[in-house]
Short mmCIF file of C-alpha atoms in Angstrom, two decimals:
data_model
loop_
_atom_site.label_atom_id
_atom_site.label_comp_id
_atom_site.label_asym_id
_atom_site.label_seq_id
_atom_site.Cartn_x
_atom_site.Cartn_y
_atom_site.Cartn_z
CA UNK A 1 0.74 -62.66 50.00
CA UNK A 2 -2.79 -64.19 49.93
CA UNK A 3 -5.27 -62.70 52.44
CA UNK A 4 -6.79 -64.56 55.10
CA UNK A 5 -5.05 -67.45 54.93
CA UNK A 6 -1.96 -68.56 56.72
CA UNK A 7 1.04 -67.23 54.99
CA UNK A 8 -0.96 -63.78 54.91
CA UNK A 9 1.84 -61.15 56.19
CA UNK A 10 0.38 -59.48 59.49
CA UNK A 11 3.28 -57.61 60.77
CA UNK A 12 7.07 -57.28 59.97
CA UNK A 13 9.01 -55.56 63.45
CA UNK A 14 10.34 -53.12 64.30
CA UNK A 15 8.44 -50.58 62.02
CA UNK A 16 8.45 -46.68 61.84
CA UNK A 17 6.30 -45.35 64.28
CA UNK A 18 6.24 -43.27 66.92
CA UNK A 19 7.21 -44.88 70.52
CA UNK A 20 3.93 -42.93 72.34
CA UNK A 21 1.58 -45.00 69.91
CA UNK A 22 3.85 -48.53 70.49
CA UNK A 23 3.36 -48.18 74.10
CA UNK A 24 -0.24 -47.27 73.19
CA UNK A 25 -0.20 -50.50 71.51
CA UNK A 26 0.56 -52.65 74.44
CA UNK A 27 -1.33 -50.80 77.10
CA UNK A 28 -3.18 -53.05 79.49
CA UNK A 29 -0.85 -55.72 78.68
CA UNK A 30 1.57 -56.71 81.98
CA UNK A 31 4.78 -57.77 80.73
CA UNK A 32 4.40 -56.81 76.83
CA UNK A 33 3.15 -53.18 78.83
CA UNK A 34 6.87 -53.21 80.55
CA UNK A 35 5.51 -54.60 84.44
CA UNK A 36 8.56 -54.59 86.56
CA UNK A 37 6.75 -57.78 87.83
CA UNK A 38 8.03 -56.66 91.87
CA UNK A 39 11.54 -56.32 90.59
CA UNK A 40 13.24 -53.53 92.56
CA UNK A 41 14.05 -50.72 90.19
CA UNK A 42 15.05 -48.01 92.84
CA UNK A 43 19.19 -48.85 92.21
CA UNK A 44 18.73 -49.24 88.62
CA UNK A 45 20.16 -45.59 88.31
CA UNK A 46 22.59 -46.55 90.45
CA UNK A 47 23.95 -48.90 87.89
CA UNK A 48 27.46 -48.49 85.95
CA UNK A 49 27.64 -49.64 82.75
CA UNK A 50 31.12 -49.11 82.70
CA UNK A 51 31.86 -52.23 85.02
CA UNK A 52 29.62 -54.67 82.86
CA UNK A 53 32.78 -55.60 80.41
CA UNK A 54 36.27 -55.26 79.30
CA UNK A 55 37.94 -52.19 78.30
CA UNK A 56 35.85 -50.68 75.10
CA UNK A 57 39.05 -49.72 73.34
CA UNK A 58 39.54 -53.10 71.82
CA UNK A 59 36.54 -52.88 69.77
CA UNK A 60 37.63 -53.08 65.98
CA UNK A 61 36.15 -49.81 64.77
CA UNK A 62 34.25 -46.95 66.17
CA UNK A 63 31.05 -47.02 63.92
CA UNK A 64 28.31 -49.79 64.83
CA UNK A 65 26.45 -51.18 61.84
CA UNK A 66 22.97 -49.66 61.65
CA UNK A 67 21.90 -53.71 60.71
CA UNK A 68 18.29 -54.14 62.08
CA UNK A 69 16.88 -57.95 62.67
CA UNK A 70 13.45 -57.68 61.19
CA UNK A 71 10.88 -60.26 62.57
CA UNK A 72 8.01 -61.74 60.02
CA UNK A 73 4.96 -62.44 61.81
CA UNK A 74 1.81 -64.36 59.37
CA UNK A 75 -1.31 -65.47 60.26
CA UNK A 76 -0.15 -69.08 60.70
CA UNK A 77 2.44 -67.62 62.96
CA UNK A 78 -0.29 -65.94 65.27
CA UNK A 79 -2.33 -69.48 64.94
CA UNK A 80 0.33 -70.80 67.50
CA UNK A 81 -0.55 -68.81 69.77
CA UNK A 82 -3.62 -70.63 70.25
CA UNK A 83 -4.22 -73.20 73.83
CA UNK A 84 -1.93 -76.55 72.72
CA UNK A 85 0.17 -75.23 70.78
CA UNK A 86 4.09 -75.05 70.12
CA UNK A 87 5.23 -71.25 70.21
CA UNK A 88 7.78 -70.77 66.93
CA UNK A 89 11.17 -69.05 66.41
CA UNK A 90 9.16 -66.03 64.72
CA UNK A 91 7.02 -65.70 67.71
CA UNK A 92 9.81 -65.83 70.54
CA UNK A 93 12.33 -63.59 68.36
CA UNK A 94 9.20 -61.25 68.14
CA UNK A 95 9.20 -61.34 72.17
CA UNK A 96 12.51 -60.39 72.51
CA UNK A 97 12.96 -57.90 69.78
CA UNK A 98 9.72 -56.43 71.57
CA UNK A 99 10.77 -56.27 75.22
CA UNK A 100 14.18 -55.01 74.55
CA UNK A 101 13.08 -52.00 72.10
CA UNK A 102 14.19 -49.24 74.04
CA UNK A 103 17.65 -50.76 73.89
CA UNK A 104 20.47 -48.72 72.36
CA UNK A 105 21.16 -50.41 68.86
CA UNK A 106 24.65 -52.42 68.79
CA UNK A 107 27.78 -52.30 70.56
CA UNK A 108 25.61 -49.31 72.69
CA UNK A 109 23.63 -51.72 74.55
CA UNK A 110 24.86 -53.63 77.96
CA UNK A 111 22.22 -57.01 76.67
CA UNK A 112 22.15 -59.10 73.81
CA UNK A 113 19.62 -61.26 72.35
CA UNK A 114 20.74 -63.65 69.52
CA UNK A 115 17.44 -65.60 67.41
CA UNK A 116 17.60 -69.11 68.13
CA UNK A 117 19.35 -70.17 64.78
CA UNK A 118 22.60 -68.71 66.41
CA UNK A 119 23.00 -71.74 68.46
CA UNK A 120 22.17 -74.08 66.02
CA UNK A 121 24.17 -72.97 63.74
CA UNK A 122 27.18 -72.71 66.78
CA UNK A 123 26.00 -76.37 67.64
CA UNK A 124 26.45 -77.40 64.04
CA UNK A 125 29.55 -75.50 62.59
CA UNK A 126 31.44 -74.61 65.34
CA UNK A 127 32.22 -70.91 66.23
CA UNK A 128 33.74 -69.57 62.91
CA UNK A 129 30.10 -69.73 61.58
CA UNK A 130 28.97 -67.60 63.93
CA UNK A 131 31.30 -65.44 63.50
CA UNK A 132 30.27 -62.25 61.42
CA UNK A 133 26.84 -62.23 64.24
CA UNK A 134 28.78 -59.86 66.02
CA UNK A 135 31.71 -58.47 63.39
CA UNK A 136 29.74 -57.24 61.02
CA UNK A 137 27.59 -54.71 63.92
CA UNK A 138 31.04 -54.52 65.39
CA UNK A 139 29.80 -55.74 69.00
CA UNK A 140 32.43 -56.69 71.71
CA UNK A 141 30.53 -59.42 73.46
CA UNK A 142 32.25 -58.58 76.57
CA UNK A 143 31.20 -55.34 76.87
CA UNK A 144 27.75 -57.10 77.49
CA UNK A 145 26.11 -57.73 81.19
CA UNK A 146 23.59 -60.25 79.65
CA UNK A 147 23.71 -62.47 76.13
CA UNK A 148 20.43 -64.27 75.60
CA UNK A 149 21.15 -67.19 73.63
CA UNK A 150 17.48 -69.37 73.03
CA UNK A 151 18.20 -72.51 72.19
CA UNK A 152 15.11 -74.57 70.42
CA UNK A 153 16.01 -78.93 69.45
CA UNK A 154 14.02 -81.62 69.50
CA UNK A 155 10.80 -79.87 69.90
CA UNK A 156 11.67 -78.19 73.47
CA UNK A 157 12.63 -74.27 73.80
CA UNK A 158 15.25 -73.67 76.94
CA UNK A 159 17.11 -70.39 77.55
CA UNK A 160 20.89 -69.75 77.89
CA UNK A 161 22.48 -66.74 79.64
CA UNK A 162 26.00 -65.33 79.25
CA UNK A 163 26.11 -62.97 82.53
CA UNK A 164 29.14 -60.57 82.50
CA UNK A 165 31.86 -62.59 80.27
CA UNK A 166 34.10 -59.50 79.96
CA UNK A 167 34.81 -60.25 83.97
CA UNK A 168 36.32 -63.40 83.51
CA UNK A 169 39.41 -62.17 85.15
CA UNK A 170 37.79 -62.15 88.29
CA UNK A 171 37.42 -65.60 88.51
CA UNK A 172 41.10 -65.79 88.61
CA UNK A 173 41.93 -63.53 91.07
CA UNK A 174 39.59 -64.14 93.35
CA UNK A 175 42.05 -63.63 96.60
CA UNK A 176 41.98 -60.13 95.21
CA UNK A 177 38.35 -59.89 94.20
CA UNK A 178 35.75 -58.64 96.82
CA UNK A 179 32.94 -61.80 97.31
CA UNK A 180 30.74 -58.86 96.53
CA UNK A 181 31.96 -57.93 93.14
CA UNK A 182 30.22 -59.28 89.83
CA UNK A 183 31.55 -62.37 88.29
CA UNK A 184 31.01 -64.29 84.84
CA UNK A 185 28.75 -67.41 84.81
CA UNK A 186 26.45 -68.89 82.13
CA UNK A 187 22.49 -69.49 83.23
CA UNK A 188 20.73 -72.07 82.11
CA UNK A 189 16.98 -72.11 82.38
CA UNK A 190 15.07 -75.26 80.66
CA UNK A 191 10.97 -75.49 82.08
CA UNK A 192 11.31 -79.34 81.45
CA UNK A 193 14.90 -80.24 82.66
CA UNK A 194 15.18 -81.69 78.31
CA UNK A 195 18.39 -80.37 76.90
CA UNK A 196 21.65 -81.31 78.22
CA UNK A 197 22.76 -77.87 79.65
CA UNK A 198 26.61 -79.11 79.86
CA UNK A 199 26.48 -79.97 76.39
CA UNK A 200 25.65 -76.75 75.47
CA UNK A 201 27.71 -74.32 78.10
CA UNK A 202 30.46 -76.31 76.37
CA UNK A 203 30.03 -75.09 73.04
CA UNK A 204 28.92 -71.67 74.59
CA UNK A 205 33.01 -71.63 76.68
CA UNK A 206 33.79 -72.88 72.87
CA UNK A 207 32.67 -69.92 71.51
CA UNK A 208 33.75 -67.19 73.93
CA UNK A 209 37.34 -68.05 73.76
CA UNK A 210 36.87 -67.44 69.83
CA UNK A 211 35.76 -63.99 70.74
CA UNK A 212 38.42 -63.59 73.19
CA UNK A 213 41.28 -64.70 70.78
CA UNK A 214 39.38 -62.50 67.88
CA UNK A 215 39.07 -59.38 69.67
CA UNK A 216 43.00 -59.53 70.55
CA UNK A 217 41.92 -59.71 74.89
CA UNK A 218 45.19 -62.03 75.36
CA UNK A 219 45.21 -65.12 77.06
CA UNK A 220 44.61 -64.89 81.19
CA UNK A 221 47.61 -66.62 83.21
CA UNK A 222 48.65 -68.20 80.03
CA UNK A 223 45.32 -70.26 79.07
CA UNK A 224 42.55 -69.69 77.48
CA UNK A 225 40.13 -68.02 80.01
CA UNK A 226 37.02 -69.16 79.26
CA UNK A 227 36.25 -72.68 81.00
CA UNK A 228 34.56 -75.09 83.14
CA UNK A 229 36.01 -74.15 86.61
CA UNK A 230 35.69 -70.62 85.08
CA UNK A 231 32.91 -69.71 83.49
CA UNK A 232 30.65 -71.86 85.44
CA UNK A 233 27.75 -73.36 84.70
CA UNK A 234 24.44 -72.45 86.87
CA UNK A 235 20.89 -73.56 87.06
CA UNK A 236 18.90 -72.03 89.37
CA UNK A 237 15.34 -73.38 90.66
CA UNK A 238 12.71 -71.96 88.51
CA UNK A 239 8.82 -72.37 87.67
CA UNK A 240 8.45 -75.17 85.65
CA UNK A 241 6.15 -76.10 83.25
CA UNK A 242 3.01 -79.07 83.64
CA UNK A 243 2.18 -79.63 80.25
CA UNK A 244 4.26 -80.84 76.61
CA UNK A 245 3.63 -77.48 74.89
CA UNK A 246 4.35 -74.08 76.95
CA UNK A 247 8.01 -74.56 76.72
CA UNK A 248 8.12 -71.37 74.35
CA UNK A 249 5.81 -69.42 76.61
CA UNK A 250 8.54 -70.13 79.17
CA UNK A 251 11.60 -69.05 77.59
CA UNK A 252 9.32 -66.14 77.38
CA UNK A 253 9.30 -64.96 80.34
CA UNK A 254 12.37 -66.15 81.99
CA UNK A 255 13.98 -63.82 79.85
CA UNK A 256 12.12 -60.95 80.52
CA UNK A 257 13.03 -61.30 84.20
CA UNK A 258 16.08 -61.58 83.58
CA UNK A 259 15.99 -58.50 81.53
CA UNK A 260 13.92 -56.38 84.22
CA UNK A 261 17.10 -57.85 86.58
CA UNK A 262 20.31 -56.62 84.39
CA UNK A 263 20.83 -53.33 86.78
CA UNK A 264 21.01 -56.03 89.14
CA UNK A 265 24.86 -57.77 90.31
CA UNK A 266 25.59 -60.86 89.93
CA UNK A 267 28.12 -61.31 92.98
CA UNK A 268 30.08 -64.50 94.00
CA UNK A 269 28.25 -64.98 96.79
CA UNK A 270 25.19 -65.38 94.59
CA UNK A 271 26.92 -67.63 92.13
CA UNK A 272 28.46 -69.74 94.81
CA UNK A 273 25.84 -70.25 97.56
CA UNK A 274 24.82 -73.52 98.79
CA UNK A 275 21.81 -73.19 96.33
CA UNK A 276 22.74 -70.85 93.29
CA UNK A 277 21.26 -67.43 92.72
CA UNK A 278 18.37 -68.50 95.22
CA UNK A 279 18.13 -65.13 96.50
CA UNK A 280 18.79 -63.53 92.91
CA UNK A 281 16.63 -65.66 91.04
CA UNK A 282 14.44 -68.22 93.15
CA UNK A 283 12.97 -65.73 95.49
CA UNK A 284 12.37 -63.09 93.26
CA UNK A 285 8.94 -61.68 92.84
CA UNK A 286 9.36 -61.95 88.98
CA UNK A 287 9.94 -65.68 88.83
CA UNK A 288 7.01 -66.18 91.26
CA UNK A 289 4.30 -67.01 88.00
CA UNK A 290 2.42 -70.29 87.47
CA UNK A 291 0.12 -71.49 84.54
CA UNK A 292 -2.60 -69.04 84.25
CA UNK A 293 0.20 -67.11 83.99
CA UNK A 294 1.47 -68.46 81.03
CA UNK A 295 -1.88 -69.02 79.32
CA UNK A 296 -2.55 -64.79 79.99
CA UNK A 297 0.83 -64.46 78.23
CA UNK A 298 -0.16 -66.13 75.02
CA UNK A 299 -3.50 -64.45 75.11
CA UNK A 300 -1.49 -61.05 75.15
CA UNK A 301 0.94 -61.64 72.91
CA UNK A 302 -2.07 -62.48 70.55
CA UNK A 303 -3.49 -58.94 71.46
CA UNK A 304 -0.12 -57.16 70.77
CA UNK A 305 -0.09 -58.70 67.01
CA UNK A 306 -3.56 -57.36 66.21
CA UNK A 307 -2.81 -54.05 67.70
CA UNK A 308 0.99 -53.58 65.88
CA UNK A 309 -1.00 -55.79 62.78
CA UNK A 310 -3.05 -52.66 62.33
CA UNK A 311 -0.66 -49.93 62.67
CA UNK A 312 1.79 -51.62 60.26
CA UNK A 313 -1.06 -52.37 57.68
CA UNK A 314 -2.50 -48.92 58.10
CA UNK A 315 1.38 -47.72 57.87
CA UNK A 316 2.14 -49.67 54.37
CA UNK A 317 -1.42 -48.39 52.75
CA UNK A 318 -0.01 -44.92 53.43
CA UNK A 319 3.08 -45.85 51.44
CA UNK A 320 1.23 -47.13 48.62
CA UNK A 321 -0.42 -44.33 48.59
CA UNK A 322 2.24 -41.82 48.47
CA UNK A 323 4.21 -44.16 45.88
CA UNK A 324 0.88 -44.06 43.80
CA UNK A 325 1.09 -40.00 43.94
CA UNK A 326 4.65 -39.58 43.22
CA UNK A 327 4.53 -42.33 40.27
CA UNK A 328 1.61 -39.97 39.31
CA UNK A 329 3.66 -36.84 39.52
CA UNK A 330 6.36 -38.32 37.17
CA UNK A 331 4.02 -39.48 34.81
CA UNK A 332 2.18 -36.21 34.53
CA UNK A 333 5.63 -34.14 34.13
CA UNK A 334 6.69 -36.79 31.63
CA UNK A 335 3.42 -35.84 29.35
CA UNK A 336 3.49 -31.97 29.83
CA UNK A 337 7.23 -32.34 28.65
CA UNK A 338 6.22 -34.70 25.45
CA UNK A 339 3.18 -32.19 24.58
CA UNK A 340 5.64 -29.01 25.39
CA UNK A 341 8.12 -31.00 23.09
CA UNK A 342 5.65 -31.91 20.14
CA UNK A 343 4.35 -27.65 20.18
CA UNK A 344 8.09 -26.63 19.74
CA UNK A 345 8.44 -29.24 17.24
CA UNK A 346 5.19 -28.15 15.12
CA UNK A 347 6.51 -24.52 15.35
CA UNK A 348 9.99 -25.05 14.21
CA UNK A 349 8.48 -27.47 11.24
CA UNK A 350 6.03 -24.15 10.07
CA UNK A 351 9.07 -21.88 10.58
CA UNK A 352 10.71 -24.18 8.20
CA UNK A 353 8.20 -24.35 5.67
CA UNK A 354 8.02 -20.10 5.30
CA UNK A 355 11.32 -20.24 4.99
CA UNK A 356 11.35 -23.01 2.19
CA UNK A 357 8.99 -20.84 0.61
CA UNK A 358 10.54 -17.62 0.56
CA UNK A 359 13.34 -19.48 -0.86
CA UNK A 360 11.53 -21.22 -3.60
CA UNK A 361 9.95 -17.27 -4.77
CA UNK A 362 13.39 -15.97 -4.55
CA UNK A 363 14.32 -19.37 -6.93
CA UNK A 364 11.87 -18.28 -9.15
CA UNK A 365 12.78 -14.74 -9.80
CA UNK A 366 16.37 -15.30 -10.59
CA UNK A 367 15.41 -18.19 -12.54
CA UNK A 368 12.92 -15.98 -14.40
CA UNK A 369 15.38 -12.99 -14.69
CA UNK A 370 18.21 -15.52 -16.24
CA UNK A 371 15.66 -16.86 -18.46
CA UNK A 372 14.93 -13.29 -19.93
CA UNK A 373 18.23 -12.32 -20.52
CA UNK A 374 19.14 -15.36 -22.14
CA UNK A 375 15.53 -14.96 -24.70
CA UNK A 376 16.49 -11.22 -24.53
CA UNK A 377 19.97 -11.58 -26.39
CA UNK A 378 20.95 -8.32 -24.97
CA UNK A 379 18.95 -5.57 -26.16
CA UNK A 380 19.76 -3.02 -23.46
CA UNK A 381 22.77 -3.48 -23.72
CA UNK A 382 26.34 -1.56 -22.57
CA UNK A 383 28.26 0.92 -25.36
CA UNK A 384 31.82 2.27 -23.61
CA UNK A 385 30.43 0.90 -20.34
CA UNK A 386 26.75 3.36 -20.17
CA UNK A 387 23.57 1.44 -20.79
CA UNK A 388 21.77 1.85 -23.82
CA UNK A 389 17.93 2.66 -23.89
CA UNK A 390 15.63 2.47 -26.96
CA UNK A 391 12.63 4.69 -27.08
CA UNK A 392 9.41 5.29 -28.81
CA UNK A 393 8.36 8.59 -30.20
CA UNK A 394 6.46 9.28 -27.06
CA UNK A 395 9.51 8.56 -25.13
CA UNK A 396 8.14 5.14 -23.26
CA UNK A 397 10.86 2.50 -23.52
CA UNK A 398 10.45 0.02 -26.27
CA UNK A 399 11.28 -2.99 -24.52
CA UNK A 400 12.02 -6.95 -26.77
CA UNK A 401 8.66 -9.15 -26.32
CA UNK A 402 10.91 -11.64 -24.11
CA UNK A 403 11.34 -8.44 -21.97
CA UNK A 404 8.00 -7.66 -22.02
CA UNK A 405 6.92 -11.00 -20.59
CA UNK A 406 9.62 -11.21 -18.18
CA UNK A 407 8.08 -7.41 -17.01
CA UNK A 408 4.42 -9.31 -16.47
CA UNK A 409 6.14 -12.06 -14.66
CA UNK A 410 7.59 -10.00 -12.07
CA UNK A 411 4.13 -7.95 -11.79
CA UNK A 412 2.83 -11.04 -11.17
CA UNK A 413 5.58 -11.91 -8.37
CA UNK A 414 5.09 -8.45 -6.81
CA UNK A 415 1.05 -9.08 -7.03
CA UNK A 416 1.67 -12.60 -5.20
CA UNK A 417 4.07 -10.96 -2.69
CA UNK A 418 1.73 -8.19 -1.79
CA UNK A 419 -1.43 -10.40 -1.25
CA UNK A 420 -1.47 -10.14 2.81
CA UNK A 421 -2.03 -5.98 2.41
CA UNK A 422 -3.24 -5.53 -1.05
CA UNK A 423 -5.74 -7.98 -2.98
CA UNK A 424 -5.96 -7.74 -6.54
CA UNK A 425 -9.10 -9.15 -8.09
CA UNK A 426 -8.50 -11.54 -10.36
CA UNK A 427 -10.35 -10.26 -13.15
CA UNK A 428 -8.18 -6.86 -13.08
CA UNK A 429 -4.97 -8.81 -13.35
CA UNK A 430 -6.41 -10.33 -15.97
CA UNK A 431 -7.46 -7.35 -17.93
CA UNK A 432 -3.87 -5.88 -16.69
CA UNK A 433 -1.92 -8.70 -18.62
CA UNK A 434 -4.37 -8.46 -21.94
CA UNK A 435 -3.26 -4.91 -22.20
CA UNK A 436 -0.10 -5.13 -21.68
CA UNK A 437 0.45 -7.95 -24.10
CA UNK A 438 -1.30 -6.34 -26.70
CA UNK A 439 0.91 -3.30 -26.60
CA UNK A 440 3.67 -5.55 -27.76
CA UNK A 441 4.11 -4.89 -31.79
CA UNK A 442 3.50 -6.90 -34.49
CA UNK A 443 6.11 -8.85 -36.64
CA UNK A 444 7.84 -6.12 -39.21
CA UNK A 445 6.19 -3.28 -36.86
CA UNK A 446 8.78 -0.28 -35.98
CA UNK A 447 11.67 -1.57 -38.04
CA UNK A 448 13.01 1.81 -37.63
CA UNK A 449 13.76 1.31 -33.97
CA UNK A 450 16.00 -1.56 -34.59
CA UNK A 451 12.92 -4.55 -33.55
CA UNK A 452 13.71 -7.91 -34.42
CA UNK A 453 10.89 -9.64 -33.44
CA UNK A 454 10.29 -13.50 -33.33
CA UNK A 455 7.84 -15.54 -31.65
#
């Protein structure tokens, strides 16, 4: 990507890196920093997950998927975040991948938070399009206390909440259900009053009873569970917003309260008071923020970037760096094992070539010897099988002139053979040959020995 300029890649989150230096990250900041914002925390121990949802055994599988949602952020990304201006899907899918990171990955958690393409694409296609969002990490939706389900058309952000589906039942049995027990209802928060929150509960009911049916639940008294006079529909009073362009600043922070409230219960009484979730949700100290609120979140969310921005950057430059080394490493073997090659090579080739000449002297003799013999016609030759000799008078062996010159030959050979220990001068091999050779007799010369002689 091109540097300094707007599609220049900041950030991509969640990142490897140690949770101390995260938290260093955001220190300072108040919501980003994890402020309960007033929220009671003191029965959050107190909680059981186990009451949040259905019964766990119906989960197809045991393993969830290790699939991570990876946020992009760019510079023309963090350029939103500016006074005026529309917050994007990057940015707010950034906010709630960031507030929920010490979340258990999966089917592990008790929350959820879908991107905001999940209800478009709902909206759009209908609930089988949706569908492998939660197969393929093998989540049970109803094993969830909270969904988080942003919802961004026509230029306005609003936020829907699933609270407790997997407690549907109690909605039916209410006779037999304390007023003080947790029930299911679906939130909707919307800073302008824009989107038409029945419109979209609907498809939401739509797309729970899809789960239901998928996940094998069964159908509750014979009908589909999940419906109007079931799974009501709630919209508590909330800040709102006083200008065309904080809507995404909004969503925001609703859903972080709503996060810092999941130890919370969501009773019947709650749900069904005169005025809906006012003491959950209207009166809370965490939904008691105005504008300057709002502008302080974008200027912190802006901080956060840089500070993550440089810890990723720094992060990927030590990657390079080690890929750089290790490509280095292979490179370097790769040549030590070409040179170690090419040495083993050189010494099997001069191996090769003593050997070929060894061979090529031994050629040499026997073709000499053969040659000698055949010149030779057989003077010492065999009588009754013992090998005859002819002598001088002295008693030195008179040997044919092709004998004679096979004799200097060989010298010659034994001379060449013997040249590493012993050097002969060339001038005494010379003079070694000239008498020899003359010793050889003349044509007609010692007739009486049996000497047929011809040159």
């Amino acid at each position: 990507t091109k540097k300094n300029g707007p599609n220049e890649l900041l950030l991509v989150y969640p990142f490897d890196v140690d949770e101390e230096i995260l938290a260093e990250a955001a220190s300072g900041l108040k919501e980003l920093g994890g402020d309960p914002l007033g929220i009671d925390l003191l029965d959050e121990d107190m909680y059981d997950r186990s009451t949040v949802g259905g019964d766990s055994s119906d989960d197809k599988g045991n393993a969830s998927s290790s699939r991570t949602h990876y946020v992009s952020i760019r510079q023309d990304d963090k350029d939103r975040l500016c006074p005026g201006q529309f917050l994007n899907d990057s940015l707010v899918d950034f906010w709630m991948r960031w507030i929920s990171r010490g979340e258990p990955q999966g089917k592990d958690s008790d929350v959820h938070f879908f991107t905001s393409h999940f209800m478009t694409t709902l909206k759009k296609d209908g609930p089988k399009a949706v569908h492998s969002w939660t197969a393929k990490k093998n989540i049970d939706v109803f094993n969830k206390k909270f969904i988080f389900v942003p919802v961004n058309a026509d230029l306005h952000w609003s936020l829907c909440v699933i609270v407790n589906p997997g407690l549907i039942a109690n909605t039916f049995e209410n006779a037999l259900v304390p007023m003080t027990a947790e029930h299911s209802c679906i939130l909707f928060l919307d800073s302008l009053k824009m989107h038409s929150k029945h419109n979209y509960a609907k498809h939401i009911r739509k797309w729970l009873n899809f789960q239901w049916k998928r996940l094998g639940k069964g159908k509750v008294h014979g009908v589909a569970p999940f419906r109007d006079d079931t799974m009501m529909l709630k919209s508590p009073k909330i800040p709102y917003q006083e200008n065309g362009c904080d809507c995404g600043v909004f969503v925001c922070r609703y859903a972080y309260n709503l996060y810092k409230m999941k130890h919370l219960k969501f009773t019947w009484d709650d749900i069904a008071e005169d005025k809906p979730l006012r003491t959950l949700i209207t009166c809370n100290p965490a939904f008691e923020f105005d504008m300057a609120d709002i502008a302080r979140i974008r200027g912190e969310i802006e901080t956060l970037i840089d500070n993550l921005s440089k810890l990723y950057l720094r992060m990927k430059e030590q990657e390079k760096a080690k890929k750089r080394a290790k490509r280095q490493a292979i490179e370097s073997s790769k040549t030590s094992d070409k040179n170690a090659s090419s040495s083993n090579s050189s010494t099997e080739n001069a191996g090769e070539e003593v050997a070929n000449a060894a061979s090529r002297n031994e050629d040499f003799r026997s073709e000499t010897k053969l040659a000698a013999s055949e010149e030779n016609g057989g003077i010492a030759g065999s009588i009754g099988g013992a090998t005859v000799v002819t002598k001088d008078e002295d008693g030195d062996v008179i040997m044919s002139p092709s004998e004679e010159k096979e004799n200097i030959l060989q010298q010659e050979v034994v001379v060449q053979e013997k040249s590493t220990s012993e050097i002969v001068a060339p001038e005494k091999l010379a003079s070694k040959m000239e008498n020899t050779i003359s010793d050889i007799p003349e044509e007609g010369e010692n007739k009486n020995q049996g000497w047929s002689l011809q040159i």
